[in-house]
Short mmCIF file of C-alpha atoms and ligand atoms in Angstrom, two decimals:
data_model
loop_
_atom_site.label_atom_id
_atom_site.label_comp_id
_atom_site.label_asym_id
_atom_site.label_seq_id
_atom_site.Cartn_x
_atom_site.Cartn_y
_atom_site.Cartn_z
CA UNK A 24 -61.48 14.55 71.14
CA UNK A 25 -59.67 16.95 73.55
CA UNK A 26 -58.79 20.01 71.55
CA UNK A 27 -56.21 22.68 72.22
CA UNK A 28 -57.59 26.03 71.08
CA UNK A 29 -55.02 28.75 70.56
CA UNK A 30 -56.43 32.28 70.90
CA UNK A 31 -54.22 35.18 69.78
CA UNK A 32 -54.09 38.67 71.25
CA UNK A 33 -56.31 40.15 68.53
CA UNK A 34 -58.87 37.35 68.72
CA UNK A 35 -60.64 38.38 71.91
CA UNK A 36 -64.18 37.50 70.81
CA UNK A 37 -66.49 34.98 72.49
CA UNK A 38 -67.93 34.12 69.07
CA UNK A 39 -64.47 33.31 67.63
CA UNK A 40 -64.63 30.45 65.14
CA UNK A 41 -61.95 28.50 67.03
CA UNK A 42 -64.15 28.51 70.15
CA UNK A 43 -67.63 27.83 68.78
CA UNK A 44 -67.59 24.05 69.27
CA UNK A 45 -65.80 24.13 72.62
CA UNK A 46 -66.40 20.98 74.65
CA UNK A 47 -65.69 19.74 78.17
CA UNK A 48 -62.04 18.55 78.27
CA UNK A 49 -60.79 21.17 75.79
CA UNK A 50 -58.20 23.77 76.80
CA UNK A 51 -57.77 27.30 75.54
CA UNK A 52 -54.19 28.52 75.26
CA UNK A 53 -53.42 32.22 75.46
CA UNK A 54 -49.86 33.46 75.79
CA UNK A 55 -48.03 36.73 76.12
CA UNK A 56 -44.79 36.21 74.21
CA UNK A 57 -41.72 38.33 73.61
CA UNK A 58 -41.69 37.36 69.94
CA UNK A 59 -44.95 39.25 69.41
CA UNK A 60 -44.04 42.06 71.77
CA UNK A 61 -40.75 42.66 69.96
CA UNK A 62 -41.22 41.96 66.26
CA UNK A 63 -41.72 45.69 66.12
CA UNK A 64 -41.10 47.89 69.18
CA UNK A 65 -44.79 48.66 69.85
CA UNK A 66 -45.99 51.86 71.53
CA UNK A 67 -46.14 51.34 75.30
CA UNK A 68 -49.88 51.99 75.33
CA UNK A 69 -50.46 49.42 72.58
CA UNK A 70 -48.62 46.77 74.60
CA UNK A 71 -50.56 47.63 77.76
CA UNK A 72 -53.85 47.60 75.87
CA UNK A 73 -53.22 44.19 74.31
CA UNK A 74 -51.92 42.49 77.45
CA UNK A 75 -54.67 43.95 79.63
CA UNK A 76 -57.40 43.08 77.13
CA UNK A 77 -55.97 39.54 76.83
CA UNK A 78 -55.95 39.07 80.61
CA UNK A 79 -59.50 40.39 80.93
CA UNK A 80 -60.63 38.09 78.12
CA UNK A 81 -59.14 35.16 79.97
CA UNK A 82 -61.37 36.16 82.92
CA UNK A 83 -64.42 36.28 80.65
CA UNK A 84 -63.66 32.79 79.27
CA UNK A 85 -63.17 31.34 82.73
CA UNK A 86 -66.39 32.96 83.95
CA UNK A 87 -68.00 31.05 81.08
CA UNK A 88 -66.53 27.80 82.49
CA UNK A 89 -63.91 27.50 79.79
CA UNK A 90 -60.50 26.69 81.31
CA UNK A 91 -57.62 28.73 79.98
CA UNK A 92 -53.94 28.03 80.14
CA UNK A 93 -52.74 31.63 80.31
CA UNK A 94 -49.00 32.31 80.06
CA UNK A 95 -47.94 35.72 81.30
CA UNK A 96 -44.95 37.47 79.78
CA UNK A 97 -42.95 37.13 82.97
CA UNK A 98 -43.84 33.50 83.75
CA UNK A 99 -40.65 31.64 84.46
CA UNK A 100 -41.10 28.92 81.86
CA UNK A 101 -42.40 31.18 79.13
CA UNK A 102 -40.48 30.16 76.01
CA UNK A 103 -41.11 33.54 74.37
CA UNK A 104 -42.86 32.37 71.20
CA UNK A 105 -46.20 30.99 70.01
CA UNK A 106 -44.39 27.92 68.68
CA UNK A 107 -42.61 27.31 71.98
CA UNK A 108 -45.78 27.70 74.04
CA UNK A 109 -47.81 25.48 71.76
CA UNK A 110 -45.16 22.74 71.87
CA UNK A 111 -44.91 23.07 75.65
CA UNK A 112 -48.66 22.69 76.09
CA UNK A 113 -48.90 19.76 73.68
CA UNK A 114 -46.05 18.08 75.59
CA UNK A 115 -47.92 18.41 78.87
CA UNK A 116 -51.43 17.44 77.78
CA UNK A 117 -53.14 14.82 75.72
CA UNK A 118 -54.62 16.68 72.78
CA UNK A 119 -55.90 15.26 69.53
CA UNK A 120 -55.75 18.46 67.57
CA UNK A 121 -55.04 22.17 67.62
CA UNK A 122 -57.70 24.58 66.42
CA UNK A 123 -57.00 28.20 65.58
CA UNK A 124 -58.82 31.02 63.78
CA UNK A 125 -56.87 32.42 60.81
CA UNK A 126 -54.47 35.11 62.06
CA UNK A 127 -54.33 38.74 60.98
CA UNK A 128 -50.76 38.66 59.74
CA UNK A 129 -49.04 36.73 56.97
CA UNK A 130 -46.01 36.26 59.23
CA UNK A 131 -48.16 34.35 61.74
CA UNK A 132 -49.93 32.38 59.01
CA UNK A 133 -46.51 31.13 57.86
CA UNK A 134 -45.80 30.12 61.45
CA UNK A 135 -49.07 28.20 61.58
CA UNK A 136 -48.31 26.44 58.31
CA UNK A 137 -44.97 25.37 59.76
CA UNK A 138 -46.84 23.85 62.74
CA UNK A 139 -48.94 21.84 60.31
CA UNK A 140 -45.70 20.20 59.19
CA UNK A 141 -43.86 20.01 62.48
CA UNK A 142 -46.44 19.06 65.13
CA UNK A 143 -47.64 15.52 65.75
CA UNK A 144 -51.30 16.54 65.85
CA UNK A 145 -53.40 18.13 63.12
CA UNK A 146 -53.55 21.93 63.16
CA UNK A 147 -56.91 23.15 61.91
CA UNK A 148 -57.18 26.75 60.72
CA UNK A 149 -60.69 28.17 60.65
CA UNK A 150 -62.04 31.17 58.78
CA UNK A 151 -62.22 34.41 60.76
CA UNK A 152 -65.97 34.86 60.67
CA UNK A 153 -65.82 38.20 62.45
CA UNK A 154 -65.40 39.88 59.07
CA UNK A 155 -68.29 40.41 56.66
CA UNK A 156 -66.35 39.03 53.71
CA UNK A 157 -64.36 35.82 53.83
CA UNK A 158 -61.03 35.82 52.03
CA UNK A 159 -62.60 33.59 49.36
CA UNK A 160 -65.40 36.08 48.90
CA UNK A 161 -62.91 38.89 48.33
CA UNK A 162 -60.91 36.77 45.92
CA UNK A 163 -64.04 36.04 43.93
CA UNK A 164 -64.81 39.75 43.77
CA UNK A 165 -61.26 40.58 42.68
CA UNK A 166 -61.04 37.79 40.12
CA UNK A 167 -60.54 39.10 36.60
CA UNK A 168 -60.76 42.77 37.59
CA UNK A 169 -58.19 45.18 36.18
CA UNK A 170 -58.74 47.60 39.03
CA UNK A 171 -59.68 46.78 42.59
CA UNK A 172 -61.48 49.93 43.71
CA UNK A 173 -62.93 50.02 47.21
CA UNK A 174 -66.07 51.84 46.11
CA UNK A 175 -67.31 48.92 43.98
CA UNK A 176 -66.47 46.33 46.60
CA UNK A 177 -68.31 48.45 49.16
CA UNK A 178 -71.43 48.53 47.01
CA UNK A 179 -71.41 44.75 46.81
CA UNK A 180 -71.05 44.57 50.58
CA UNK A 181 -73.99 46.97 50.98
CA UNK A 182 -76.13 44.81 48.72
CA UNK A 183 -75.03 41.62 50.41
CA UNK A 184 -75.57 42.76 53.99
CA UNK A 185 -78.54 45.03 53.30
CA UNK A 186 -76.89 47.87 55.24
CA UNK A 187 -78.34 51.24 54.19
CA UNK A 188 -80.33 49.71 51.38
CA UNK A 189 -83.78 50.71 50.24
CA UNK A 190 -84.77 47.60 48.35
CA UNK A 191 -82.06 47.26 45.71
CA UNK A 192 -81.24 50.99 45.80
CA UNK A 193 -78.86 52.75 48.18
CA UNK A 194 -80.58 54.59 51.01
CA UNK A 195 -80.99 58.26 50.07
CA UNK A 196 -80.41 57.52 46.38
CA UNK A 197 -76.59 57.68 46.61
CA UNK A 198 -73.94 55.16 47.57
CA UNK A 199 -71.53 57.70 48.96
CA UNK A 200 -72.01 61.03 50.71
CA UNK A 201 -68.33 61.93 50.94
CA UNK A 202 -68.83 65.37 49.42
CA UNK A 203 -70.86 66.35 52.48
CA UNK A 204 -68.16 65.13 54.83
CA UNK A 205 -65.44 67.71 54.26
CA UNK A 206 -66.25 70.63 56.52
CA UNK A 207 -63.66 72.50 58.48
CA UNK A 208 -64.31 72.56 62.21
CA UNK A 209 -65.95 75.86 63.24
CA UNK A 210 -64.13 77.82 65.95
CA UNK A 211 -67.08 77.78 68.37
CA UNK A 212 -67.84 74.05 68.19
CA UNK A 213 -67.98 72.14 71.47
CA UNK A 214 -66.25 68.80 71.23
CA UNK A 215 -67.63 65.85 73.21
CA UNK A 216 -65.81 64.54 76.28
CA UNK A 217 -64.37 61.08 75.92
CA UNK A 218 -64.86 58.06 78.16
CA UNK A 219 -61.83 57.00 80.15
CA UNK A 220 -61.61 53.86 82.25
CA UNK A 221 -59.57 53.93 85.43
CA UNK A 222 -57.06 51.07 85.45
CA UNK A 223 -58.27 48.16 87.60
CA UNK A 224 -55.92 45.69 89.35
CA UNK A 225 -55.27 43.76 86.13
CA UNK A 226 -54.44 46.85 84.10
CA UNK A 227 -52.33 48.26 86.93
CA UNK A 228 -50.24 45.07 86.94
CA UNK A 229 -49.84 45.27 83.17
CA UNK A 230 -48.80 48.93 83.32
CA UNK A 231 -46.05 48.00 85.77
CA UNK A 232 -44.97 45.15 83.49
CA UNK A 233 -44.77 47.38 80.41
CA UNK A 234 -42.98 50.09 82.35
CA UNK A 235 -40.48 47.57 83.62
CA UNK A 236 -39.87 45.54 80.45
CA UNK A 237 -40.28 48.14 77.70
CA UNK A 238 -38.97 51.38 79.22
CA UNK A 239 -37.42 52.62 75.97
CA UNK A 240 -40.36 51.97 73.66
CA UNK A 241 -42.08 54.93 72.02
CA UNK A 242 -45.09 56.62 73.57
CA UNK A 243 -46.73 57.66 76.80
CA UNK A 244 -47.88 54.73 78.89
CA UNK A 245 -49.93 56.86 81.24
CA UNK A 246 -52.48 58.22 81.73
CA UNK A 247 -54.10 54.98 80.55
CA UNK A 248 -57.87 54.98 80.07
CA UNK A 249 -58.49 52.67 77.10
CA UNK A 250 -61.37 50.16 77.13
CA UNK A 251 -59.92 46.71 77.88
CA UNK A 252 -63.10 44.64 78.27
CA UNK A 253 -66.02 44.05 75.97
CA UNK A 254 -68.33 45.87 78.40
CA UNK A 255 -66.10 48.94 78.30
CA UNK A 256 -65.78 48.77 74.53
CA UNK A 257 -69.58 48.65 74.24
CA UNK A 258 -69.77 51.76 76.43
CA UNK A 259 -67.41 53.57 74.06
CA UNK A 260 -69.52 52.48 71.09
CA UNK A 261 -72.76 53.66 72.70
CA UNK A 262 -71.17 56.96 73.67
CA UNK A 263 -69.99 57.46 70.10
CA UNK A 264 -73.37 56.64 68.58
CA UNK A 265 -75.26 58.92 70.94
CA UNK A 266 -72.82 61.80 71.29
CA UNK A 267 -70.48 61.93 68.29
CA UNK A 268 -72.08 60.18 65.31
CA UNK A 269 -74.56 62.97 64.49
CA UNK A 270 -71.67 65.32 63.64
CA UNK A 271 -69.09 62.68 62.66
CA UNK A 272 -69.91 63.02 58.96
CA UNK A 273 -69.64 66.78 58.62
CA UNK A 274 -66.24 66.93 60.32
CA UNK A 275 -64.88 63.54 59.30
CA UNK A 276 -61.93 65.08 57.43
CA UNK A 277 -61.32 68.05 59.74
CA UNK A 278 -58.25 68.53 61.93
CA UNK A 279 -57.83 70.82 64.93
CA UNK A 280 -54.74 71.70 66.94
CA UNK A 281 -54.57 69.77 70.23
CA UNK A 282 -57.75 67.81 69.51
CA UNK A 283 -57.08 64.14 68.98
CA UNK A 284 -60.58 62.74 68.68
CA UNK A 285 -63.05 65.33 67.31
CA UNK A 286 -66.20 63.29 66.51
CA UNK A 287 -64.37 60.06 65.62
CA UNK A 288 -65.51 56.73 67.02
CA UNK A 289 -62.20 55.65 68.63
CA UNK A 290 -63.36 52.03 68.48
CA UNK A 291 -60.67 50.78 66.09
CA UNK A 292 -58.30 49.34 68.73
CA UNK A 293 -61.18 47.51 70.45
CA UNK A 294 -62.55 46.26 67.13
CA UNK A 295 -59.23 45.07 65.79
CA UNK A 296 -58.54 43.18 69.03
CA UNK A 297 -61.97 41.55 68.83
CA UNK A 298 -63.76 43.28 71.71
CA UNK A 299 -66.35 44.64 69.29
CA UNK A 300 -67.68 43.00 66.15
CA UNK A 301 -67.92 44.83 62.84
CA UNK A 302 -71.51 43.69 62.43
CA UNK A 303 -72.69 45.12 65.76
CA UNK A 304 -70.88 48.40 65.15
CA UNK A 305 -72.57 48.84 61.75
CA UNK A 306 -75.93 47.81 63.19
CA UNK A 307 -75.66 50.36 66.00
CA UNK A 308 -74.96 53.15 63.48
CA UNK A 309 -77.78 52.11 61.18
CA UNK A 310 -80.23 51.86 64.09
CA UNK A 311 -79.37 55.45 65.04
CA UNK A 312 -80.12 56.51 61.46
CA UNK A 313 -83.44 54.62 61.35
CA UNK A 314 -84.41 56.26 64.66
CA UNK A 315 -83.64 59.71 63.26
CA UNK A 316 -80.77 60.22 65.69
CA UNK A 317 -78.00 60.64 63.10
CA UNK A 318 -78.01 61.94 59.52
CA UNK A 319 -77.32 59.78 56.51
CA UNK A 320 -74.03 61.46 55.55
CA UNK A 321 -72.62 60.58 58.99
CA UNK A 322 -73.95 57.05 59.12
CA UNK A 323 -72.99 56.24 55.54
CA UNK A 324 -69.47 57.64 56.08
CA UNK A 325 -69.04 55.58 59.22
CA UNK A 326 -70.44 52.35 57.77
CA UNK A 327 -68.23 52.83 54.70
CA UNK A 328 -65.16 52.88 56.94
CA UNK A 329 -66.10 49.49 58.37
CA UNK A 330 -68.13 47.63 55.77
CA UNK A 331 -66.10 49.17 52.93
CA UNK A 332 -62.56 50.13 53.85
CA UNK A 333 -61.87 47.72 56.67
CA UNK A 334 -63.08 44.69 54.71
CA UNK A 335 -61.43 45.86 51.51
CA UNK A 336 -57.96 46.40 53.01
CA UNK A 337 -58.07 43.00 54.66
CA UNK A 338 -59.09 41.28 51.43
CA UNK A 339 -56.42 43.12 49.49
CA UNK A 340 -53.72 42.29 52.06
CA UNK A 341 -54.35 38.57 51.86
CA UNK A 342 -54.81 38.64 48.09
CA UNK A 343 -51.52 40.42 47.45
CA UNK A 344 -49.18 39.18 50.19
CA UNK A 345 -46.34 38.36 50.44
CA UNK A 346 -45.15 40.30 47.37
CA UNK A 347 -47.18 43.39 48.29
CA UNK A 348 -44.87 44.34 51.15
CA UNK A 349 -41.82 44.47 48.89
CA UNK A 350 -43.33 46.84 46.30
CA UNK A 351 -41.73 50.26 45.98
CA UNK A 352 -43.28 51.78 42.88
CA UNK A 353 -41.84 55.25 43.48
CA UNK A 354 -38.40 53.93 44.47
CA UNK A 355 -38.56 55.86 47.72
CA UNK A 356 -35.47 55.42 49.87
CA UNK A 357 -35.14 58.29 52.32
CA UNK A 358 -34.70 57.31 56.00
CA UNK A 359 -37.46 58.24 58.45
CA UNK A 360 -36.66 61.60 60.05
CA UNK A 361 -36.22 61.60 63.79
CA UNK A 362 -39.14 63.92 64.35
CA UNK A 363 -41.54 61.03 63.69
CA UNK A 364 -40.38 59.79 67.09
CA UNK A 365 -39.77 63.04 68.95
CA UNK A 366 -42.46 65.27 67.46
CA UNK A 367 -39.84 67.99 67.37
CA UNK A 368 -40.52 69.77 64.10
CA UNK A 369 -41.58 73.31 63.34
CA UNK A 370 -44.27 72.03 60.98
CA UNK A 371 -47.26 72.48 63.28
CA UNK A 372 -49.51 69.88 61.62
CA UNK A 373 -46.87 67.16 61.88
CA UNK A 374 -45.93 68.11 65.43
CA UNK A 375 -49.60 67.89 66.45
CA UNK A 376 -50.30 64.55 64.72
CA UNK A 377 -47.17 63.03 66.26
CA UNK A 378 -47.92 64.42 69.71
CA UNK A 379 -51.45 62.93 69.56
CA UNK A 380 -49.92 59.64 68.47
CA UNK A 381 -47.39 59.68 71.29
CA UNK A 382 -50.01 60.41 73.93
CA UNK A 383 -52.82 58.15 72.80
CA UNK A 384 -51.37 55.56 70.39
CA UNK A 385 -54.06 57.03 68.18
CA UNK A 386 -54.54 59.58 65.42
CA UNK A 387 -57.60 59.86 63.22
CA UNK A 388 -57.58 58.79 59.59
CA UNK A 389 -56.97 62.23 58.06
CA UNK A 390 -53.97 62.86 60.29
CA UNK A 391 -52.61 59.46 59.30
CA UNK A 392 -53.30 59.87 55.58
CA UNK A 393 -52.86 63.56 54.92
CA UNK A 394 -50.25 64.62 57.50
CA UNK A 395 -47.80 61.88 58.48
CA UNK A 396 -48.61 59.81 55.39
CA UNK A 397 -48.60 62.74 53.00
CA UNK A 398 -45.24 63.95 54.30
CA UNK A 399 -43.75 60.46 53.90
CA UNK A 400 -45.09 60.31 50.33
CA UNK A 401 -43.81 63.76 49.33
CA UNK A 402 -40.43 63.26 51.00
CA UNK A 403 -39.99 59.77 49.53
CA UNK A 404 -39.51 57.96 52.84
CA UNK A 405 -38.55 54.30 52.34
CA UNK A 406 -41.69 52.11 52.55
CA UNK A 407 -40.25 49.69 55.13
CA UNK A 408 -39.38 52.57 57.48
CA UNK A 409 -42.75 54.31 57.34
CA UNK A 410 -44.69 51.03 57.41
CA UNK A 411 -42.87 50.01 60.56
CA UNK A 412 -43.58 53.40 62.15
CA UNK A 413 -47.33 52.95 61.65
CA UNK A 414 -47.15 49.39 62.97
CA UNK A 415 -45.36 50.58 66.08
CA UNK A 416 -47.29 53.67 67.03
CA UNK A 417 -51.00 52.84 66.67
CA UNK A 418 -52.85 50.65 69.16
CA UNK A 419 -55.13 49.40 66.37
CA UNK A 420 -52.27 48.41 64.03
CA UNK A 421 -51.89 44.83 62.81
CA UNK A 422 -50.31 44.21 59.45
CA UNK A 423 -53.55 43.28 57.64
CA UNK A 424 -54.89 46.78 58.21
CA UNK A 425 -51.72 48.84 58.52
CA UNK A 426 -49.91 47.69 55.40
CA UNK A 427 -52.55 48.45 52.73
CA UNK A 428 -53.42 51.74 54.42
CA UNK A 429 -49.82 52.93 54.54
CA UNK A 430 -48.10 51.17 51.69
CA UNK A 431 -50.99 51.43 49.26
CA UNK A 432 -53.12 54.36 50.30
CA UNK A 433 -50.70 56.79 51.92
CA UNK A 434 -47.41 56.33 50.06
CA UNK A 435 -48.51 54.73 46.78
CA UNK A 436 -45.75 52.13 47.07
CA UNK A 437 -48.04 49.61 45.36
CA UNK A 438 -48.14 51.77 42.22
CA UNK A 439 -51.92 52.13 42.21
CA UNK A 440 -53.29 48.73 43.21
CA UNK A 441 -55.32 50.52 45.89
CA UNK A 442 -55.50 54.18 45.02
CA UNK A 443 -56.15 55.53 41.54
CA UNK A 444 -53.58 58.29 42.20
CA UNK A 445 -51.21 59.29 44.99
CA UNK A 446 -52.88 61.13 47.88
CA UNK A 447 -50.38 63.97 47.59
CA UNK A 448 -51.36 67.38 48.91
CA UNK A 449 -49.72 70.74 49.42
CA UNK A 450 -50.14 73.08 52.40
CA UNK A 451 -53.37 74.47 50.91
CA UNK A 452 -55.22 71.25 51.71
CA UNK A 453 -53.94 71.24 55.28
CA UNK A 454 -54.93 74.87 55.68
CA UNK A 455 -58.40 74.20 54.27
CA UNK A 456 -59.09 71.32 56.63
CA UNK A 457 -57.39 72.49 59.83
CA UNK A 458 -56.35 75.39 62.03
CA UNK A 459 -52.71 74.28 62.19
CA UNK A 460 -51.32 76.79 59.72
CA UNK A 461 -52.36 79.90 61.67
CA UNK A 462 -49.88 79.11 64.46
CA UNK A 463 -47.15 77.54 62.32
CA UNK A 464 -43.79 79.19 61.91
CA UNK A 465 -43.94 78.37 58.18
CA UNK A 466 -46.26 80.38 55.96
CA UNK A 467 -48.77 78.32 54.06
CA UNK A 468 -49.51 81.05 51.53
CA UNK A 469 -45.82 81.31 50.59
CA UNK A 470 -44.80 78.83 47.91
CA UNK A 471 -41.02 79.09 47.97
CA UNK A 472 -38.19 80.32 50.18
CA UNK A 473 -37.16 79.11 53.64
CA UNK A 474 -40.26 80.62 55.22
CA UNK A 475 -42.67 78.78 52.88
CA UNK A 476 -44.68 75.80 54.13
CA UNK A 477 -42.48 72.81 53.19
CA UNK A 478 -45.56 70.89 51.99
CA UNK A 479 -45.84 73.48 49.17
CA UNK A 480 -42.49 73.01 47.49
CA UNK A 481 -42.23 69.33 48.50
CA UNK A 482 -45.52 68.73 46.68
CA UNK A 483 -44.18 70.13 43.40
CA UNK A 484 -40.81 68.48 43.92
CA UNK A 485 -42.67 65.18 44.31
CA UNK A 486 -44.61 65.83 41.11
CA UNK A 487 -41.43 66.68 39.17
CA UNK A 488 -39.34 63.91 40.68
CA UNK A 489 -41.90 61.25 39.79
CA UNK A 490 -42.97 62.56 36.40
CA UNK A 491 -41.75 59.46 34.56
CA UNK A 492 -43.87 57.25 36.81
CA UNK A 493 -47.02 59.37 37.20
CA UNK A 494 -47.41 61.50 34.11
CA UNK A 495 -49.35 58.89 32.18
CA UNK A 496 -51.93 58.53 34.96
CA UNK A 497 -55.09 60.24 33.63
CA UNK A 498 -56.00 61.39 37.15
CA UNK A 499 -52.69 63.29 37.30
CA UNK A 500 -53.24 64.97 33.94
CA UNK A 501 -54.33 68.33 35.30
CA UNK A 502 -51.35 68.48 37.65
CA UNK A 503 -48.83 67.74 34.92
CA UNK A 504 -50.50 70.25 32.59
CA UNK A 505 -50.14 72.81 35.35
CA UNK A 506 -46.48 71.82 35.75
CA UNK A 507 -45.93 72.40 32.04
CA UNK A 508 -47.09 75.99 32.52
CA UNK A 509 -44.63 76.48 35.38
CA UNK A 510 -41.65 78.67 34.57
CA UNK A 511 -38.13 77.29 34.62
CA UNK A 512 -37.30 79.81 37.29
CA UNK A 513 -40.01 78.47 39.61
CA UNK A 514 -38.95 74.90 38.94
CA UNK A 515 -35.41 75.76 39.95
CA UNK A 516 -36.69 77.46 43.10
CA UNK A 517 -38.74 74.35 43.99
CA UNK A 518 -35.74 72.08 43.46
CA UNK A 519 -33.48 74.34 45.52
CA UNK A 520 -35.96 74.64 48.40
CA UNK A 521 -36.57 70.90 48.45
CA UNK A 522 -32.86 70.15 48.33
CA UNK A 523 -32.00 72.41 51.23
CA UNK A 524 -34.98 71.08 53.18
CA UNK A 525 -33.74 67.52 52.71
CA UNK A 526 -30.18 68.51 53.56
CA UNK A 527 -31.41 69.85 56.89
CA UNK A 528 -33.97 67.13 57.56
CA UNK A 529 -31.57 65.00 59.54
CA UNK A 530 -29.68 67.79 61.25
CA UNK A 531 -30.83 69.16 64.58
CA UNK A 532 -30.64 72.86 63.78
CA UNK A 533 -33.50 73.49 61.44
CA UNK A 534 -36.29 71.00 61.21
CA UNK A 535 -35.85 68.48 63.97
C1 DLZ B 626 -49.56 42.66 69.04
C2 DLZ B 626 -49.42 41.55 70.02
C3 DLZ B 626 -48.53 41.66 71.07
C4 DLZ B 626 -47.74 42.89 71.30
N1 DLZ B 626 -48.34 40.66 71.92
C5 DLZ B 626 -49.05 39.52 71.79
C6 DLZ B 626 -48.85 38.43 72.67
O1 DLZ B 626 -48.02 38.46 73.54
N2 DLZ B 626 -49.62 37.34 72.49
C7 DLZ B 626 -50.57 37.27 71.51
O2 DLZ B 626 -51.26 36.26 71.43
N3 DLZ B 626 -50.72 38.27 70.66
C8 DLZ B 626 -50.01 39.40 70.77
N4 DLZ B 626 -50.16 40.40 69.88
C9 DLZ B 626 -51.09 40.23 68.76
C10 DLZ B 626 -50.43 39.36 67.69
O3 DLZ B 626 -49.28 40.02 67.21
C11 DLZ B 626 -51.44 39.10 66.58
O4 DLZ B 626 -52.35 38.18 67.04
C12 DLZ B 626 -50.77 38.58 65.35
O5 DLZ B 626 -50.00 39.58 64.78
C13 DLZ B 626 -51.78 38.10 64.31
O6 DLZ B 626 -52.57 39.16 63.89
#
């Protein structure tokens, strides 16, 4: 039964379910297509990473004696879409069936379902076994629950996998050590160097392709040093475990001017493309803990990101799509300011997070949640606009992970399906967790007036503006009680400051 096995650009794993029963006579189809490259205008580095990793994975498959039909973006007959390439291949060969692992995006799943109707051969979709929890498993967990909180799902995953368990109790007597993971970065701390991989011939060819075909896309293409093979990704993982993990926990929520990586793992792009498996990443962290090489607060925090958050957002995405994407609980409708693309803003924290993003197609989770996300939440940026920005700019972004994190977690557009309250914060939080405010032209200690940190009055404007939607939330009770004690005069000052800020947001003189 000759089988055509379609492998997508984020399915670069030898253990992929669509490849496990590969037999002599089967063909693997991989294709670089404009449809995927253009459905959002991806960061140049993201494009280069995906195409280079795909081409290297083709080499790994062929070295394993598995023939690949690989269609490059610039191949003359490239039809430009998955559907076109699949039809072309089926027209040329004699295949009895198509096998594919479930994709990461609803959009592509719809495409696959259309193939099941339109193609002459059966199209078999297999579970993506690279995740700890199948979609059925998540659905079973969610069934009948009023609230779908990550923490409880995470505990089940801990019990099920045995990660950081001491019998039936959590290691160290606690499920979550988050309280120990909120230190500001000391001034004298030495940050670890990061591994960079010189582009080889394949990557060099891809860089030229991206430069040539996507010259106007956002982001710096070079210098390019991302891991594009499994061997390189494993090096990054080992380097993280040995060099960064011991202090990852303490400074997990810290931010520092000009420092993109701190003690973060930087494995998300490689993991989400399939170069590393979630199971091996968690095992490596736990082994370091068992060997006394990393403390529990660091290892638990890291494993929670993968075994907890990553699995949870994927489950939630598939449970709630397609309606999820259209939710707009706070009726936010402001266009995305230009500075998200240029980085040209006097707000130092935003300028730094956007500059990091532009250079590396990367920012760590607190920059994403509490700086660019927090601003979008407070300013009421339209969900579609901010969701697309995150999809474009991060090398690890596919909709299954981006949408819940942005739409649900950062901007509360889902009205609390994910988060029990909006992650809104004023300048005080940013000042507590970073060194940005010291060099900012705005003053974080000033609450109102043109020299005040905009996060301060935008925070209270957000609270006032959304009172009808948020006041009844018990977790917002303290904030609304505090608002009740606020004088009318201060409220007017907040409204005036916010209004003039928004008036100037799209003009070049003041903010951008
Ligand atoms: C993101 C991306 C891009 C830019 N290009 C391709 C491509 O040319 N070929 C491919 O197979 N995959 C690509 N991808 C990843 C897909 O968008 C991803 O597999 C789907 O969104 C499903 O998650």
